[in-house]
Amino acid sequence: MSKTKYSLRYFVLFLVVILVTTHSLSILGHTVQVLYLVLLGVLPNRQTQSFHLICFYGLYAILTVSALGTILQSFGELFLPSHFFVDDDVVTLYDSIATPILIGIIQFGVIKLIAPNLEIIRKNQHLQKSNRLKFINSLLSTSLILYLLTYQFNNASYKNAVNMFFVVSLISLLVYLKNTTQNYFNFQLAQQKQQQLDHLTTYTTQIEDLYKSINGFRHDYANLIVSLETSIQAGDINQIRSIYEDVLKNSSSVLNHGNHTLGSLTKIDIPAIKSILSNKIILALEKGIHIEFEIEQKWSTCHVDVFDYIRMLGILLDNAIEASEACSIAFINIAFITDNVKQEHRLIIENSTNQEFINISHIFQDGVTSKGANRGIGLSNMQHILSNYEQAHIETECSNYRFRQTLITQG
């Protein structure tokens, strides 16, 4: 559930704790088991996950195994023939082999069902600290206490009431996870739509300015042709030279102005990627960074989830802008290359840097950065995103004050 890998010694110690506490300590034993599982969660996860989420793992594991075992035994008594329980060996076989197997199957199904929801909670600290999760922990804790008291009140009616309370708690858990996930996705969707709208507004404004610039140049160019025609007919070489020096000589700088880079974005058919590119390019231009943008053909797919792709694109462009703006000669080169044979897309982002060489073997680790304390999270987040895709990876190079990263996706 926690996606945490443990060494063999922890697993062996866990088995020893289970065996010893189950057969010798009764109620206290179950309490020790919960505390041990919480401790197992705290040790590797205390920096990335809240204590409430770690407690949830321990409570859920012990409670569901114990309560499901009780429920399955109750079902056995209800639905299996009465002569089935006459033989003690058959009862022992059912309790020690059949019940654990059924518990494992049910647990596997439930965990598979709730795994995506838990992944979202693991990624968001504010969800881990929410009152809803505390309430779910309270329900599970109450269920566990009531379950442990069944050892004191060996009563069928009490057991049935406890089982019913556990079922209510489990349903509450599933409802909580569903609502939390739905609310999270709705928030992300609204945020993404707003960002796209903001980026598109900026992009549209820049395109309008670009159109006005080109339209103005076209008007000036028409007047220039008239002036040149008159000068040529008059044979006035000095006038022709003057027109060239004053107008034509500077026309290349007008046509090659950075804002015209945005015109190439029309080849990108994914609005979210187009919007974040336009936003970052405009931001770079405003900071005085020279931009070169190259795209060979239409770009209509990125082979991964679009939201994940724009997150990675944003990280790469933010890093490139921040690194290059500190240089005396600031530039960023962006290229989208498609290989139809390999069904491969390459996004290349190259920027100037004030370091001749960067040790790229450590830059994807948490906290490793040249930007200051607690700021080296972008590339580590990117590695976390890439770990979800077998068909995507990143290549990094650095030499001669140039830093290049190539995001490769296949599909």
Coordinates of C-alpha atoms in Angstrom, one line a residue:
M1 CA 0.0 0.0 0.0
S2 CA 2.8 2.4 0.9
K3 CA 4.9 1.5 -2.1
T4 CA 7.8 1.0 0.3
K5 CA 10.4 -1.7 -0.2
Y6 CA 11.7 -3.4 2.9
S7 CA 14.8 -5.6 3.4
L8 CA 14.5 -9.3 4.3
R9 CA 15.4 -8.7 7.9
Y10 CA 12.4 -6.4 8.4
F11 CA 10.1 -9.1 6.9
V12 CA 11.6 -11.9 9.1
L13 CA 11.3 -9.6 12.2
F14 CA 7.6 -8.9 11.2
L15 CA 6.8 -12.6 11.0
V16 CA 8.4 -13.2 14.4
V17 CA 6.4 -10.3 15.9
I18 CA 3.2 -11.7 14.4
L19 CA 3.8 -15.2 15.7
V20 CA 4.9 -14.2 19.2
T21 CA 2.2 -11.6 19.8
T22 CA -0.7 -13.6 18.2
H23 CA -0.3 -16.7 20.4
S24 CA 1.0 -15.2 23.6
L25 CA -0.3 -11.7 24.2
S26 CA -3.9 -11.7 22.8
I27 CA -5.3 -8.1 22.9
L28 CA -1.9 -6.6 23.7
G29 CA -0.4 -8.6 20.9
H30 CA -2.6 -6.9 18.3
T31 CA -1.7 -3.5 19.7
V32 CA 2.0 -4.4 19.4
Q33 CA 1.4 -5.4 15.8
V34 CA -0.2 -2.1 14.9
L35 CA 2.6 -0.2 16.6
Y36 CA 5.2 -2.3 14.8
L37 CA 3.6 -1.6 11.4
V38 CA 3.4 2.1 12.2
L39 CA 7.1 2.1 13.1
L40 CA 7.9 0.3 9.9
G41 CA 6.1 3.1 8.0
V42 CA 7.7 5.9 10.0
L43 CA 11.3 4.8 9.5
P44 CA 11.6 5.1 5.7
N45 CA 8.7 7.5 5.0
R46 CA 8.8 10.1 7.8
Q47 CA 10.2 12.8 5.4
T48 CA 7.8 12.3 2.6
Q49 CA 4.5 11.2 4.2
S50 CA 2.6 12.5 7.1
F51 CA 2.2 10.6 10.4
H52 CA -1.6 10.3 9.7
L53 CA -1.0 8.5 6.4
I54 CA 1.5 6.1 8.0
C55 CA -0.9 5.3 10.8
F56 CA -3.5 4.6 8.2
Y57 CA -1.3 1.9 6.6
G58 CA -0.8 0.2 9.9
L59 CA -4.4 0.4 11.1
Y60 CA -5.7 -0.8 7.7
A61 CA -3.4 -3.8 7.5
I62 CA -4.1 -5.2 11.0
L63 CA -7.8 -4.3 11.1
T64 CA -8.7 -5.7 7.7
V65 CA -6.8 -9.0 8.1
S66 CA -8.3 -9.5 11.6
A67 CA -11.9 -8.4 10.7
L68 CA -12.0 -10.2 7.4
G69 CA -10.9 -13.3 9.1
T70 CA -13.7 -13.0 11.6
I71 CA -16.2 -12.2 8.9
L72 CA -15.1 -15.2 6.8
Q73 CA -15.3 -17.5 9.8
S74 CA -18.8 -16.2 10.5
F75 CA -19.8 -16.8 6.8
G76 CA -18.4 -20.3 7.1
E77 CA -20.6 -21.0 10.1
L78 CA -23.7 -19.5 8.3
F79 CA -23.3 -21.1 4.8
L80 CA -21.3 -24.3 5.2
P81 CA -23.0 -27.5 6.3
S82 CA -23.2 -28.0 10.1
H83 CA -21.4 -31.4 9.9
F84 CA -18.4 -29.5 8.3
F85 CA -17.5 -28.1 11.7
V86 CA -17.8 -31.3 13.6
D87 CA -14.3 -32.5 12.7
D88 CA -11.7 -30.3 14.5
D89 CA -9.1 -31.0 11.8
V90 CA -11.4 -29.6 9.1
V91 CA -12.1 -26.5 11.2
T92 CA -8.4 -26.0 11.7
L93 CA -7.8 -26.5 8.0
Y94 CA -10.5 -23.9 7.1
D95 CA -9.2 -21.4 9.7
S96 CA -5.5 -21.8 9.0
I97 CA -5.4 -22.3 5.2
A98 CA -8.7 -21.4 3.5
T99 CA -9.3 -18.2 5.5
P100 CA -5.8 -16.6 4.9
I101 CA -6.0 -17.4 1.2
L102 CA -9.5 -15.8 0.9
I103 CA -8.2 -12.8 2.9
G104 CA -5.2 -12.4 0.6
I105 CA -7.5 -12.5 -2.5
I106 CA -9.9 -9.9 -1.0
Q107 CA -7.0 -7.7 0.2
F108 CA -5.3 -7.8 -3.2
G109 CA -8.6 -6.8 -5.0
V110 CA -9.3 -3.9 -2.5
I111 CA -5.7 -2.6 -2.6
K112 CA -5.7 -2.7 -6.4
L113 CA -9.0 -0.8 -6.3
I114 CA -7.8 2.0 -4.0
A115 CA -4.1 2.1 -5.2
P116 CA -4.6 5.1 -7.6
N117 CA -6.4 7.0 -4.9
L118 CA -3.6 6.4 -2.4
E119 CA -1.0 7.5 -5.0
I120 CA -2.7 10.9 -5.2
I121 CA -2.8 11.2 -1.4
R122 CA 0.9 10.3 -1.2
K123 CA 1.8 13.1 -3.6
N124 CA -0.1 15.8 -1.7
Q125 CA 0.9 16.7 1.8
H126 CA -2.3 18.8 2.4
L127 CA -4.4 15.7 1.7
Q128 CA -2.4 13.7 4.1
K129 CA -3.0 16.2 6.9
S130 CA -6.7 16.7 6.1
N131 CA -9.4 16.2 8.7
R132 CA -11.1 13.6 6.5
L133 CA -8.1 11.3 6.7
K134 CA -8.0 11.9 10.5
F135 CA -11.7 10.9 10.6
I136 CA -11.0 7.7 8.6
N137 CA -8.2 6.9 11.0
S138 CA -10.6 7.4 13.9
L139 CA -13.1 5.0 12.4
L140 CA -10.4 2.4 11.8
S141 CA -9.1 2.9 15.3
T142 CA -12.5 2.5 16.8
S143 CA -13.1 -0.6 14.7
L144 CA -9.8 -2.1 15.9
I145 CA -10.6 -1.4 19.6
L146 CA -14.1 -2.9 19.2
Y147 CA -12.6 -5.9 17.4
L148 CA -10.0 -6.4 20.2
L149 CA -12.8 -6.4 22.8
T150 CA -14.3 -9.4 21.1
Y151 CA -11.7 -11.4 23.1
Q152 CA -13.4 -10.1 26.3
F153 CA -17.0 -10.4 25.1
N154 CA -17.1 -13.7 23.4
N155 CA -20.6 -13.1 22.2
A156 CA -22.0 -13.8 18.7
S157 CA -24.2 -10.7 18.6
Y158 CA -21.3 -8.5 19.7
K159 CA -19.1 -10.0 16.9
N160 CA -21.8 -9.3 14.3
A161 CA -22.2 -5.7 15.5
V162 CA -18.4 -5.2 15.3
N163 CA -18.3 -6.7 11.8
M164 CA -21.1 -4.4 10.7
F165 CA -19.2 -1.4 12.1
F166 CA -16.1 -2.5 10.2
V167 CA -18.1 -2.8 7.0
V168 CA -19.4 0.8 7.5
S169 CA -15.8 2.0 8.2
L170 CA -14.5 0.3 5.0
I171 CA -17.3 1.8 2.9
S172 CA -16.6 5.2 4.4
L173 CA -12.9 4.7 3.5
L174 CA -13.9 3.9 -0.2
V175 CA -16.2 6.9 -0.3
Y176 CA -13.5 9.2 1.1
L177 CA -10.9 8.0 -1.4
K178 CA -13.4 8.4 -4.3
N179 CA -14.4 11.9 -3.3
T180 CA -10.8 12.9 -2.6
T181 CA -9.7 11.7 -6.0
Q182 CA -12.6 13.3 -7.8
N183 CA -12.0 16.7 -6.0
Y184 CA -8.3 16.5 -6.8
F185 CA -8.9 15.8 -10.5
N186 CA -11.5 18.6 -10.7
F187 CA -9.1 21.0 -9.1
Q188 CA -6.3 20.0 -11.4
L189 CA -8.5 20.3 -14.4
A190 CA -9.8 23.7 -13.4
Q191 CA -6.2 24.9 -12.8
Q192 CA -5.0 23.5 -16.1
K193 CA -7.8 25.1 -18.0
Q194 CA -7.1 28.5 -16.3
Q195 CA -3.4 28.2 -17.2
Q196 CA -4.2 27.3 -20.7
L197 CA -6.6 30.3 -20.9
D198 CA -3.9 32.6 -19.5
H199 CA -1.3 31.3 -21.8
L200 CA -3.6 31.4 -24.8
T201 CA -4.5 35.0 -24.0
T202 CA -0.8 36.0 -23.9
Y203 CA -0.2 34.0 -27.1
T204 CA -3.1 35.7 -28.9
T205 CA -1.8 39.1 -27.8
Q206 CA 1.6 38.4 -29.1
I207 CA 0.3 37.0 -32.4
E208 CA -1.8 40.2 -32.8
D209 CA 1.4 42.3 -32.2
L210 CA 3.2 40.1 -34.7
Y211 CA 0.5 40.7 -37.3
K212 CA 0.6 44.4 -36.7
S213 CA 4.4 44.4 -37.0
I214 CA 4.3 42.4 -40.3
N215 CA 1.4 44.5 -41.6
G216 CA 3.3 47.7 -40.8
F217 CA 6.4 46.4 -42.5
R218 CA 4.4 45.4 -45.6
H219 CA 3.0 49.0 -45.7
D220 CA 6.5 50.4 -45.4
Y221 CA 7.8 48.0 -47.9
A222 CA 5.2 49.1 -50.5
N223 CA 6.3 52.7 -50.0
L224 CA 9.9 51.6 -50.3
I225 CA 9.3 50.0 -53.7
V226 CA 7.7 53.2 -54.9
S227 CA 10.7 55.2 -53.7
L228 CA 13.1 52.8 -55.2
E229 CA 11.2 52.8 -58.5
T230 CA 11.5 56.6 -58.7
S231 CA 15.2 56.6 -57.8
I232 CA 16.0 53.9 -60.3
Q233 CA 14.1 55.7 -63.1
A234 CA 16.0 58.9 -62.2
G235 CA 19.3 57.0 -62.0
D236 CA 19.9 58.5 -58.5
I237 CA 22.5 56.1 -57.1
N238 CA 22.9 58.1 -53.9
Q239 CA 19.2 58.0 -53.2
I240 CA 19.2 54.2 -53.8
R241 CA 22.1 53.8 -51.4
S242 CA 20.4 55.9 -48.8
I243 CA 17.2 53.8 -49.0
Y244 CA 19.2 50.7 -48.5
E245 CA 21.2 52.0 -45.6
D246 CA 18.1 53.4 -43.8
V247 CA 15.5 50.7 -44.5
L248 CA 16.6 47.5 -46.3
K249 CA 19.8 47.0 -44.2
N250 CA 17.7 46.8 -41.0
S251 CA 14.8 44.8 -42.4
S252 CA 16.4 41.4 -41.5
S253 CA 16.5 42.3 -37.9
V254 CA 12.8 43.2 -38.1
L255 CA 11.8 39.9 -39.7
N256 CA 14.1 37.9 -37.5
H257 CA 12.8 39.5 -34.2
G258 CA 12.3 37.0 -31.4
N259 CA 8.5 37.5 -31.4
H260 CA 8.3 35.9 -34.8
T261 CA 9.3 32.6 -33.2
L262 CA 5.8 32.3 -32.0
G263 CA 4.6 31.9 -35.5
S264 CA 6.2 28.4 -35.6
L265 CA 4.0 27.3 -32.8
T266 CA 1.1 26.8 -35.3
K267 CA 2.7 23.4 -36.1
I268 CA 1.9 22.2 -32.6
D269 CA -1.7 20.8 -32.5
I270 CA -1.8 20.2 -28.8
P271 CA -3.3 23.4 -27.2
A272 CA -1.9 22.8 -23.7
I273 CA 1.7 22.3 -25.0
K274 CA 1.4 25.3 -27.4
S275 CA 0.1 27.5 -24.6
I276 CA 2.9 26.7 -22.1
L277 CA 5.5 27.1 -24.9
S278 CA 4.2 30.5 -25.9
N279 CA 4.1 31.6 -22.3
K280 CA 7.7 30.5 -21.5
I281 CA 9.0 31.9 -24.8
I282 CA 7.4 35.3 -24.1
L283 CA 8.8 35.2 -20.6
A284 CA 12.3 34.5 -21.9
L285 CA 12.1 37.2 -24.5
E286 CA 11.0 39.7 -21.9
K287 CA 14.2 38.8 -19.9
G288 CA 16.3 39.5 -23.0
I289 CA 17.1 35.9 -23.8
H290 CA 17.6 35.0 -27.4
I291 CA 15.3 32.2 -28.6
E292 CA 15.7 29.8 -31.5
F293 CA 12.7 27.6 -32.1
E294 CA 12.7 24.7 -34.6
I295 CA 9.9 22.3 -35.5
E296 CA 10.0 20.2 -38.7
Q297 CA 6.4 18.9 -39.0
K298 CA 3.0 18.8 -37.3
W299 CA 3.2 17.7 -33.7
S300 CA -0.1 16.1 -32.7
T301 CA 0.8 13.6 -29.9
C302 CA 3.4 13.3 -27.2
H303 CA 3.0 9.6 -26.4
V304 CA 2.4 10.2 -22.7
D305 CA -0.3 11.9 -20.6
V306 CA -0.5 15.6 -21.7
F307 CA -0.6 16.9 -18.2
D308 CA 2.6 15.0 -17.3
Y309 CA 4.2 16.2 -20.5
I310 CA 3.5 19.9 -19.8
R311 CA 4.7 19.5 -16.3
M312 CA 8.1 18.1 -17.6
L313 CA 8.2 20.8 -20.3
G314 CA 7.6 23.5 -17.7
I315 CA 10.4 22.2 -15.5
L316 CA 12.9 22.1 -18.4
L317 CA 12.0 25.5 -19.7
D318 CA 12.0 27.1 -16.2
N319 CA 15.4 25.7 -15.6
A320 CA 16.7 26.8 -19.0
I321 CA 15.4 30.4 -18.4
E322 CA 16.8 30.6 -14.9
A323 CA 20.3 29.3 -16.0
S324 CA 20.6 31.3 -19.2
E325 CA 19.4 34.7 -17.8
A326 CA 22.5 34.6 -15.5
C327 CA 24.8 34.5 -18.5
S328 CA 26.3 37.4 -20.4
I329 CA 25.2 35.8 -23.7
A330 CA 21.8 34.4 -22.9
F331 CA 20.2 32.0 -25.3
I332 CA 17.8 29.0 -25.4
N333 CA 17.4 26.7 -28.4
I334 CA 14.2 24.6 -28.6
A335 CA 13.6 21.9 -31.2
F336 CA 10.8 19.4 -31.8
I337 CA 12.0 16.5 -33.9
T338 CA 9.8 13.6 -35.1
D339 CA 11.2 10.2 -36.2
N340 CA 8.3 8.5 -38.0
V341 CA 10.3 5.3 -38.5
K342 CA 11.1 4.8 -34.8
Q343 CA 7.7 6.4 -33.9
E344 CA 9.7 8.7 -31.6
H345 CA 9.4 12.3 -30.6
R346 CA 12.4 14.3 -29.3
L347 CA 12.1 17.6 -27.5
I348 CA 15.6 19.3 -27.3
I349 CA 16.1 22.2 -25.0
E350 CA 19.6 23.8 -25.0
N351 CA 20.6 26.8 -23.0
S352 CA 23.6 28.8 -22.1
T353 CA 25.1 28.4 -18.7
N354 CA 27.9 30.1 -16.7
Q355 CA 29.4 26.7 -15.8
E356 CA 31.7 25.1 -18.3
F357 CA 31.0 21.6 -16.9
I358 CA 28.1 20.3 -14.7
N359 CA 28.2 16.9 -13.0
I360 CA 25.0 15.5 -14.5
S361 CA 25.2 12.3 -12.5
H362 CA 23.6 13.9 -9.4
I363 CA 21.3 16.6 -10.8
F364 CA 18.2 14.4 -10.6
Q365 CA 18.5 13.8 -6.9
D366 CA 16.4 15.7 -4.4
G367 CA 18.0 18.9 -3.1
V368 CA 20.8 18.9 -5.6
T369 CA 20.9 22.4 -7.2
S370 CA 23.0 25.4 -7.8
K371 CA 20.0 27.7 -7.1
G372 CA 20.1 27.6 -3.3
A373 CA 18.6 25.6 -0.4
N374 CA 15.5 23.6 -0.9
R375 CA 15.2 24.4 -4.6
G376 CA 16.5 21.2 -6.3
I377 CA 13.2 19.6 -6.8
G378 CA 12.3 20.2 -10.4
L379 CA 14.4 17.5 -12.0
S380 CA 13.8 15.0 -9.2
N381 CA 10.0 15.5 -9.8
M382 CA 10.6 14.9 -13.5
Q383 CA 12.4 11.6 -12.8
H384 CA 9.4 10.6 -10.7
I385 CA 7.0 11.4 -13.6
L386 CA 9.2 9.5 -16.1
S387 CA 9.3 6.5 -13.8
N388 CA 5.6 5.9 -14.7
Y389 CA 6.4 5.5 -18.4
E390 CA 8.5 2.8 -20.0
Q391 CA 8.4 4.6 -23.3
A392 CA 9.9 7.9 -22.1
H393 CA 13.3 8.9 -20.9
I394 CA 15.6 12.0 -20.8
E395 CA 19.2 12.4 -22.0
T396 CA 21.4 15.2 -20.6
E397 CA 24.7 16.7 -21.9
C398 CA 26.8 19.6 -20.8
S399 CA 29.9 21.0 -22.4
N400 CA 31.5 24.3 -23.4
Y401 CA 29.0 26.4 -21.4
R402 CA 26.0 24.7 -23.1
F403 CA 23.5 22.6 -21.2
R404 CA 21.3 20.3 -23.3
Q405 CA 18.4 18.0 -22.3
T406 CA 16.5 15.8 -24.7
L407 CA 13.1 14.4 -23.7
I408 CA 12.4 11.3 -25.7
T409 CA 8.9 9.7 -25.9
Q410 CA 7.9 6.7 -28.0
G411 CA 4.6 5.3 -29.0

